Amino acid sequence: MKLGILALQGDFREHKSVIQNLGASTVLVKRPDHLGGLDGLVIPGGESTAIAKLMEKWGLFELIKEKVASGLPVFGTCAGLILMAKDLEDGPPTLGLMDIEVERNAYGRQIESFEGELETTEKEEFRGNSVHGVFIRAPQVKRVGPEVKVLAEHEQLPVLLREDRLLAATFHPELTDDPGVHDYFLRRVVRGS
Ligand code: GLN
């Protein structure tokens, strides 16, 4: 299995090591030719405005949309989720992949970063039955489309969502020791078992 990790800005190295530890190979995607032959793509956390600009600059923006339209699975965390959203209140142009509405930096200045245990609806799916969430200037999901399944919540807000071959988290599973969410992406979303 070969996973691409969008490596323009943000914490792509952390995603790379989690995925390699799970036994899949990785390609750092910086240019259009790196998108060939992938089984899935990860869009990391970072700064969504910077990632969007660099995707445009290197001709990746439209190409990623095309690949996803023809079935490429995508997993986005934090800035990655923002860039996957169909509706964004204020921010860069998005890829418009997942039917959600998102507000950036929605927790405000007082609580820019925090950690917490997440309630998951799919207890059997995640190792240890709970998911530890690291939130850093995290977005909030304000609307969830009818085809989108909420896999985990934190204080009644959806924080892990799936729509068919798309998985998105408002937090950073790549910054913890628990590979459960990445494992779910590889096993359930990419391989579809
Ligand atoms: N606040 C950032 C943005 O708007 C996202 C932060 C993150 O990815 N940790 O892109």
mmCIF file of C-alpha atoms and ligand atoms in Angstrom:
data_model
loop_
_atom_site.group_PDB
_atom_site.id
_atom_site.type_symbol
_atom_site.label_atom_id
_atom_site.label_comp_id
_atom_site.label_asym_id
_atom_site.label_seq_id
_atom_site.Cartn_x
_atom_site.Cartn_y
_atom_site.Cartn_z
ATOM 1 C CA MET A 1 0.000 0.000 0.000
ATOM 2 C CA LYS A 2 1.364 3.414 -0.972
ATOM 3 C CA LEU A 3 0.149 6.557 0.772
ATOM 4 C CA GLY A 4 0.891 10.074 -0.395
ATOM 5 C CA ILE A 5 1.302 12.815 2.185
ATOM 6 C CA LEU A 6 0.872 16.383 1.007
ATOM 7 C CA ALA A 7 4.202 17.882 2.030
ATOM 8 C CA LEU A 8 3.991 21.592 1.216
ATOM 9 C CA GLN A 9 3.703 22.929 4.786
ATOM 10 C CA GLY A 10 2.664 21.603 8.190
ATOM 11 C CA ASP A 11 3.259 18.400 10.133
ATOM 12 C CA PHE A 12 3.620 15.957 7.242
ATOM 13 C CA ARG A 13 6.689 14.280 8.812
ATOM 14 C CA GLU A 14 4.617 13.118 11.796
ATOM 15 C CA HIS A 15 2.005 11.566 9.489
ATOM 16 C CA LYS A 16 4.794 9.886 7.546
ATOM 17 C CA SER A 17 6.211 8.148 10.609
ATOM 18 C CA VAL A 18 2.789 6.960 11.881
ATOM 19 C CA ILE A 19 1.944 5.483 8.471
ATOM 20 C CA GLN A 20 5.350 3.852 8.040
ATOM 21 C CA ASN A 21 5.042 2.319 11.526
ATOM 22 C CA LEU A 22 1.752 0.788 10.382
ATOM 23 C CA GLY A 23 3.640 -0.908 7.544
ATOM 24 C CA ALA A 24 2.578 1.145 4.518
ATOM 25 C CA SER A 25 4.979 3.009 2.258
ATOM 26 C CA THR A 26 4.810 6.774 1.907
ATOM 27 C CA VAL A 27 5.503 9.381 -0.756
ATOM 28 C CA LEU A 28 5.900 13.051 0.132
ATOM 29 C CA VAL A 29 3.706 14.872 -2.383
ATOM 30 C CA LYS A 30 5.217 18.180 -3.450
ATOM 31 C CA ARG A 31 4.685 18.140 -7.229
ATOM 32 C CA PRO A 32 2.025 16.746 -9.617
ATOM 33 C CA ASP A 33 4.039 13.672 -10.622
ATOM 34 C CA HIS A 34 4.133 12.531 -6.980
ATOM 35 C CA LEU A 35 0.378 11.896 -7.144
ATOM 36 C CA GLY A 36 0.648 8.908 -9.485
ATOM 37 C CA GLY A 37 -0.152 5.374 -8.271
ATOM 38 C CA LEU A 38 -1.289 6.306 -4.767
ATOM 39 C CA ASP A 39 -3.778 4.293 -2.703
ATOM 40 C CA GLY A 40 -4.614 7.298 -0.528
ATOM 41 C CA LEU A 41 -3.609 10.850 0.305
ATOM 42 C CA VAL A 42 -3.099 12.570 3.670
ATOM 43 C CA ILE A 43 -3.482 16.335 4.057
ATOM 44 C CA PRO A 44 -1.666 17.344 7.251
ATOM 45 C CA GLY A 45 -2.279 19.970 9.894
ATOM 46 C CA GLY A 46 -0.563 23.300 9.484
ATOM 47 C CA GLU A 47 -1.799 26.555 8.059
ATOM 48 C CA SER A 48 -4.625 26.082 5.589
ATOM 49 C CA THR A 49 -3.990 29.433 3.857
ATOM 50 C CA ALA A 50 -0.338 28.522 3.209
ATOM 51 C CA ILE A 51 -1.146 24.991 2.043
ATOM 52 C CA ALA A 52 -3.874 26.297 -0.309
ATOM 53 C CA LYS A 53 -1.513 28.854 -1.857
ATOM 54 C CA LEU A 54 1.221 26.276 -2.389
ATOM 55 C CA MET A 55 -1.229 23.773 -3.905
ATOM 56 C CA GLU A 56 -2.185 26.443 -6.462
ATOM 57 C CA LYS A 57 1.421 27.401 -7.091
ATOM 58 C CA TRP A 58 2.560 23.857 -7.845
ATOM 59 C CA GLY A 59 -0.491 22.827 -9.880
ATOM 60 C CA LEU A 60 -1.803 20.395 -7.273
ATOM 61 C CA PHE A 61 -5.156 22.009 -6.455
ATOM 62 C CA GLU A 62 -7.199 20.913 -9.497
ATOM 63 C CA LEU A 63 -5.266 17.667 -9.860
ATOM 64 C CA ILE A 64 -6.102 16.528 -6.316
ATOM 65 C CA LYS A 65 -9.784 17.364 -6.944
ATOM 66 C CA GLU A 66 -9.716 15.241 -10.102
ATOM 67 C CA LYS A 67 -8.023 12.300 -8.363
ATOM 68 C CA VAL A 68 -10.552 12.404 -5.523
ATOM 69 C CA ALA A 69 -13.434 12.553 -8.016
ATOM 70 C CA SER A 70 -12.071 9.350 -9.543
ATOM 71 C CA GLY A 71 -11.874 7.609 -6.143
ATOM 72 C CA LEU A 72 -8.656 8.565 -4.322
ATOM 73 C CA PRO A 73 -9.246 8.254 -0.541
ATOM 74 C CA VAL A 74 -8.234 11.296 1.536
ATOM 75 C CA PHE A 75 -7.523 11.780 5.250
ATOM 76 C CA GLY A 76 -7.172 15.365 6.474
ATOM 77 C CA THR A 77 -6.278 16.610 9.959
ATOM 78 C CA CYS A 78 -7.042 20.125 11.210
ATOM 79 C CA ALA A 79 -5.864 22.402 8.347
ATOM 80 C CA GLY A 80 -6.387 19.300 6.169
ATOM 81 C CA LEU A 81 -10.040 19.082 7.288
ATOM 82 C CA ILE A 82 -10.462 22.810 6.561
ATOM 83 C CA LEU A 83 -9.170 22.291 3.022
ATOM 84 C CA MET A 84 -11.503 19.319 2.475
ATOM 85 C CA ALA A 85 -14.657 21.240 3.489
ATOM 86 C CA LYS A 86 -17.309 22.220 0.950
ATOM 87 C CA ASP A 87 -18.216 25.317 2.970
ATOM 88 C CA LEU A 88 -15.763 27.504 4.844
ATOM 89 C CA GLU A 89 -16.945 30.669 6.549
ATOM 90 C CA ASP A 90 -13.744 32.635 6.202
ATOM 91 C CA GLY A 91 -10.492 31.429 4.741
ATOM 92 C CA PRO A 92 -8.692 30.162 1.654
ATOM 93 C CA PRO A 93 -10.343 28.441 -1.307
ATOM 94 C CA THR A 94 -10.939 24.807 -0.395
ATOM 95 C CA LEU A 95 -10.904 21.573 -2.377
ATOM 96 C CA GLY A 96 -14.645 21.214 -1.603
ATOM 97 C CA LEU A 97 -14.575 17.453 -1.002
ATOM 98 C CA MET A 98 -16.591 16.756 2.167
ATOM 99 C CA ASP A 99 -20.139 18.021 2.746
ATOM 100 C CA ILE A 100 -19.413 19.972 5.936
ATOM 101 C CA GLU A 101 -19.329 23.626 6.926
ATOM 102 C CA VAL A 102 -16.285 24.667 8.923
ATOM 103 C CA GLU A 103 -15.188 27.687 10.926
ATOM 104 C CA ARG A 104 -11.437 28.183 11.351
ATOM 105 C CA ASN A 105 -9.868 28.956 14.744
ATOM 106 C CA ALA A 106 -13.326 28.593 16.256
ATOM 107 C CA TYR A 107 -12.229 27.890 19.846
ATOM 108 C CA GLY A 108 -10.828 31.423 20.092
ATOM 109 C CA ARG A 109 -7.706 32.867 21.646
ATOM 110 C CA GLN A 110 -8.376 31.797 25.245
ATOM 111 C CA ILE A 111 -8.159 28.109 24.465
ATOM 112 C CA GLU A 112 -6.044 27.943 21.340
ATOM 113 C CA SER A 113 -4.734 24.504 22.227
ATOM 114 C CA PHE A 114 -6.061 21.746 24.449
ATOM 115 C CA GLU A 115 -6.249 17.984 24.784
ATOM 116 C CA GLY A 116 -9.120 15.703 25.649
ATOM 117 C CA GLU A 117 -10.594 12.222 25.392
ATOM 118 C CA LEU A 118 -13.030 11.794 22.544
ATOM 119 C CA GLU A 119 -16.321 9.947 22.563
ATOM 120 C CA THR A 120 -16.366 7.578 19.642
ATOM 121 C CA THR A 121 -19.470 6.055 18.146
ATOM 122 C CA GLU A 122 -17.448 3.110 16.800
ATOM 123 C CA LYS A 123 -15.836 1.745 19.940
ATOM 124 C CA GLU A 124 -14.740 -1.496 18.332
ATOM 125 C CA GLU A 125 -12.880 0.381 15.593
ATOM 126 C CA PHE A 126 -10.364 2.224 17.689
ATOM 127 C CA ARG A 127 -7.680 0.581 19.747
ATOM 128 C CA GLY A 128 -8.213 1.116 23.450
ATOM 129 C CA ASN A 129 -11.820 2.251 22.875
ATOM 130 C CA SER A 130 -11.006 5.899 23.206
ATOM 131 C CA VAL A 131 -9.273 8.449 21.086
ATOM 132 C CA HIS A 132 -7.029 11.086 22.574
ATOM 133 C CA GLY A 133 -7.482 14.431 20.852
ATOM 134 C CA VAL A 134 -4.795 17.091 20.543
ATOM 135 C CA PHE A 135 -6.413 20.312 19.313
ATOM 136 C CA ILE A 136 -4.255 23.197 18.092
ATOM 137 C CA ARG A 137 -6.027 26.339 16.877
ATOM 138 C CA ALA A 138 -8.637 23.856 15.803
ATOM 139 C CA PRO A 139 -11.610 24.471 13.536
ATOM 140 C CA GLN A 140 -15.194 23.573 14.441
ATOM 141 C CA VAL A 141 -17.593 21.750 12.169
ATOM 142 C CA LYS A 142 -20.820 23.773 12.059
ATOM 143 C CA ARG A 143 -22.866 21.684 9.628
ATOM 144 C CA VAL A 144 -22.676 18.015 8.715
ATOM 145 C CA GLY A 145 -24.231 16.841 5.435
ATOM 146 C CA PRO A 146 -26.606 13.858 5.307
ATOM 147 C CA GLU A 147 -23.971 11.479 3.892
ATOM 148 C CA VAL A 148 -21.371 12.362 6.512
ATOM 149 C CA LYS A 149 -20.961 10.033 9.495
ATOM 150 C CA VAL A 150 -19.682 11.436 12.802
ATOM 151 C CA LEU A 151 -17.172 8.922 14.230
ATOM 152 C CA ALA A 152 -16.190 10.927 17.314
ATOM 153 C CA GLU A 153 -17.297 13.959 19.276
ATOM 154 C CA HIS A 154 -15.727 16.243 21.837
ATOM 155 C CA GLU A 155 -18.129 18.211 24.032
ATOM 156 C CA GLN A 156 -20.989 17.514 21.627
ATOM 157 C CA LEU A 157 -19.094 18.823 18.611
ATOM 158 C CA PRO A 158 -18.197 16.492 15.742
ATOM 159 C CA VAL A 159 -14.409 16.078 15.574
ATOM 160 C CA LEU A 160 -13.877 12.952 13.435
ATOM 161 C CA LEU A 161 -15.983 12.532 10.320
ATOM 162 C CA ARG A 162 -16.266 10.155 7.429
ATOM 163 C CA GLU A 163 -17.991 10.518 4.074
ATOM 164 C CA ASP A 164 -17.395 7.440 1.955
ATOM 165 C CA ARG A 165 -13.688 7.543 1.025
ATOM 166 C CA LEU A 166 -12.992 10.740 2.940
ATOM 167 C CA LEU A 167 -11.910 10.922 6.587
ATOM 168 C CA ALA A 168 -11.336 14.203 8.421
ATOM 169 C CA ALA A 169 -10.353 15.168 11.986
ATOM 170 C CA THR A 170 -10.371 18.602 13.633
ATOM 171 C CA PHE A 171 -7.567 17.320 15.906
ATOM 172 C CA HIS A 172 -4.100 15.807 15.380
ATOM 173 C CA PRO A 173 -3.884 12.014 15.779
ATOM 174 C CA GLU A 174 -0.411 12.250 14.201
ATOM 175 C CA LEU A 175 0.848 14.001 17.355
ATOM 176 C CA THR A 176 -0.013 11.157 19.757
ATOM 177 C CA ASP A 177 1.344 7.644 20.304
ATOM 178 C CA ASP A 178 -1.979 6.114 19.322
ATOM 179 C CA PRO A 179 -2.050 5.096 15.652
ATOM 180 C CA GLY A 180 -5.764 4.130 15.858
ATOM 181 C CA VAL A 181 -7.176 6.791 13.542
ATOM 182 C CA HIS A 182 -4.510 6.236 10.876
ATOM 183 C CA ASP A 183 -5.047 2.494 11.214
ATOM 184 C CA TYR A 184 -8.789 3.059 10.652
ATOM 185 C CA PHE A 185 -8.010 5.088 7.526
ATOM 186 C CA LEU A 186 -5.745 2.417 6.059
ATOM 187 C CA ARG A 187 -7.915 -0.545 7.039
ATOM 188 C CA ARG A 188 -11.451 0.756 6.617
ATOM 189 C CA VAL A 189 -11.269 3.646 4.188
ATOM 190 C CA VAL A 190 -8.394 2.766 1.846
ATOM 191 C CA ARG A 191 -8.598 -1.018 1.917
ATOM 192 C CA GLY A 192 -12.325 -0.967 2.644
ATOM 193 C CA SER A 193 -12.373 -4.077 4.852
HETATM 194 N N1 GLN B 1 -5.784 27.313 12.370
HETATM 195 C C1 GLN B 1 -5.146 26.615 11.297
HETATM 196 C C2 GLN B 1 -5.745 26.986 9.953
HETATM 197 O O1 GLN B 1 -6.626 27.764 9.883
HETATM 198 C C3 GLN B 1 -5.221 25.110 11.477
HETATM 199 C C4 GLN B 1 -4.388 24.697 12.655
HETATM 200 C C5 GLN B 1 -3.834 23.323 12.598
HETATM 201 O O2 GLN B 1 -3.776 22.661 11.544
HETATM 202 N N2 GLN B 1 -3.342 22.903 13.724
HETATM 203 O O3 GLN B 1 -5.319 26.492 8.955
#
